[in-house]
Structures are given as structure tokens and as C-alpha cells.
């Protein structure tokens, strides 16, 4: 399991096998969604990876551990607190020399670096439609699509991906279906998806989605995070075995 370190307020976060993720400065804390995406996103052949809305940097760090030793990883976040958090976490990691964090919105990033191209783009994007503002503006930015709507994410990823690149996201299951449909409308193709439930007899609550600009035969599967008796499933263990201290 992840081990939370609460020794001082500044160091609140989680200790993984090869790195530590502090999350006291960013709105969205270390959680299962990021762990699922970081443990699943296909990165075996990716020479350049981009994490959009990196938050604490968790997904970028998980991919840095899994990727080839010379893979370069960029991470962007529009929120200053998240940017500073990700910068701290990546600089303290074993892969600091090949990770770079940018304090920019993704549109600003594309304008500033139009020549950059990536083999893999990952995002744990906002998914709530704009509603009544919450009291925490940073959390609102991280959770509500006013800061990054899904059509904009798809359009930007199209500009930044290599021809054979993949866009991978994690979303609530129902919203994920809408995201796939939006992708099809913008000439994306489903590369793979994993529908996730908490236990085998519970409804799907999350979905991992990989989209491609190439026509492919989609790979689809399902998984549960826990077994019927509440233990981590073999599928979930396969995602976390390189990261959680217990496994």
C-alpha cells in the first residue's frame, strides 16, 4: 500500500517504492484515479511524454519509473500551487534530469512550444461541468471543465501528438463514454479502454481510455480494484506492484 507521511504539514504525501509525492500545495491529492492512469498508460515505446494537468506530478513520476531510461517527460499545470508541488516532487525524484514542469495552461504551452511532439499524452482531466463555484479556487480549477474542457483537450492533443501517439485519460465511467464520442467526432479512434469497478458485483465507476489518430482494432476489458472479500484484485496489483511498498 501507499504509506502516508504526515510528519510535518509541508511533507504531507505518500511514499512509494522509488519516490515520494507531497500533495499539500495542490488541490487534488494522491488518489486511485492517478494511480490507475500511471500504472496503465502504455509507455513502453514512448520517447517523449506529456502530462496535462499534472497536479502533484504523480502520474508523470509513475511513468518516469516505467518508461525507457532516456524518455523525456514534460508536465504542465495552470495552477501555481500544483506547479510548485510537481516541481518539488520531480526534482526530488530519481528522474529529475529528464523531467520538466511548466506553469502554463495547455493552450499557452502549445503557443509557447509549437514544435514539441509527444508519443504519449496523459491527463487526469477535470470532468464536472461549470456550476456553483466552490470555496477553493484551486480545487475548482482541478475539477471543473471551465479550466480545460474535453474538446479543447482533444484538439490540443491532436496538435502535440506524433502520428502514432496515444492520448490516455481516466474519467468517471459515464463521462468517459461522452469523451469517446467527442473523440470520434474529432476523428479520433478508440485504441483501448478498461472499465473499472470497485468490486466484481458493483457498477463501473471509472474508465481508462486510450485514443489514437490511426484506425485500430480497439482492445476493451474490465477490471475490479478489489475482490469480493475486499482485498486488492490481481489486476489492480499488476498496476501497483512496482509502486506500493506492500507489494
Short mmCIF file of C-alpha atoms in Angstrom, two decimals, residues 25 28 31 33-34 56 65 89 109 132 140 168 176 218 232 234:
data_model
loop_
_atom_site.label_atom_id
_atom_site.label_comp_id
_atom_site.label_asym_id
_atom_site.label_seq_id
_atom_site.Cartn_x
_atom_site.Cartn_y
_atom_site.Cartn_z
CA UNK A 25 0.16 22.52 -2.13
CA UNK A 28 -6.22 17.23 -5.93
CA UNK A 31 -5.68 9.06 -5.28
CA UNK A 33 -7.56 7.69 -10.38
CA UNK A 34 -3.98 8.89 -10.82
CA UNK A 56 1.28 16.72 -7.69
CA UNK A 65 9.64 4.88 -13.35
CA UNK A 89 8.33 16.24 -6.35
CA UNK A 109 2.01 25.68 -23.67
CA UNK A 132 -21.71 26.94 -8.45
CA UNK A 140 -12.39 24.28 -8.78
CA UNK A 168 -4.71 8.43 -22.38
CA UNK A 176 -15.85 8.60 -20.36
CA UNK A 218 -9.90 -1.41 -30.06
CA UNK A 232 -6.87 -5.87 -3.90
CA UNK A 234 -4.76 -9.38 -9.18
#
